[in-house]
């Protein structure tokens, strides 16, 4: 193998040094609680800077897998810049060093802009990462024969280094360079992986251990068999907490300390209010099943779930605060700076019960679903209503404020559209001829579902059997028995809501107001 050319060698030195810097910062973030991960901070900045035109991209960015992809992309981009720094470093350490310093600065600013991150610890981490990266780069550039080896000077104020051009070109020692780069890279991978593991451990997604909810003043009766259809593998009416979809802009699950947390009611109210967690729990609690959907859910997608929420009546809190005339919008702010906004009129309409939720399936909210408190407003997509890690409810006007996703181009109003989904058979399934149960879900919170129809190969619509709806705010299961005949078939579904309106047939969205069109699957029957 021929020795790598000088540029490749210098780039390698830069990449290894960049990896060491990133690994050092991840390790520090993992070992010292409260220290922000700089990779995550930069990823968050990328999310925050999404231009309005990128709304479709943004919407797809928030699945769990996409979050990992964003972290990986940040690391790869950083390593690419570090490679460039290494190449510049051939002509002396100065410029390369400045790029590393700039890097550290950008990472610090990114963390500084994050409401949940500690600025001093972010600064410390940026300094540590930059120093580790620079020291590594210096050593490898020297081993690579580009600069003079670093010398430890007893006299810090000693003579300045002569200009690189005046230096005799040092020899490069291929073996030493390879060994040392390999060693650094190995150490970086190990430290980075350990740091990341520890960082993730600091951000558990579940409910707090050893916390109980008070018994609600109003409880709902247990579900009866009539409310569920029985078919093998049918999607349950109530999604377990661990399987409930998660969508938010956070790369790490925020960990809110309920003992210092406060909820404020502010803005156009006669009496601004503040609640601590115990004060909130001391209000009368009630339970209700509500189906929550994400506006970026595609037709047939699973960014939708139904669960039993426990919480405080939002209207009771609003009444206590005294909503002023003209306060047409309710804004929900999160500890992380995220905002939603929905019409006050929607919340005041007695046909629905918006809530400040504290529990999910009778346990405190899991951290990833908004512990200690979040908003749940029946009938509205999450992005306009369901603030997790809620810190403030502000009364304002619709004109005065556009919430997070509205500023990024999504619709100001976000009623959940009537929708339906085929869960079985799966798209592409191979089936035996004979009776086949087609099943799935349909929803129109909070108008309720009147009818679900299925058709095969564009034939007549056939009415499916429905589970008994828990409430208008919840989805229903549906099932239809079909006599499958050999061949390839297309199965479609459509729902009619409680007002008699059939779901929109034209495929569209999800941006800006939700996906439309009928879900369909293709099956082959033999
Ligand atoms: N603080 C905060 N709350 C948030 C979001 C967010 O990004 N940050 N995303 C919203 C969106 S878009 C949806 S669809 C719901 C999803 O709630 P879930 O993750 O509990 O399913 O939370 C909403 N609340
Ligand atoms: Mo969403």
XYZ file of C-alpha atoms and ligand atoms in Angstrom, residues 247 294-296 383, ligand 2:
6
model
C -43.210 13.399 18.619
C -49.822 14.200 15.011
C -50.487 16.431 12.016
C -47.559 14.799 10.232
C -48.893 20.601 17.390
Mo -47.299 16.537 15.897
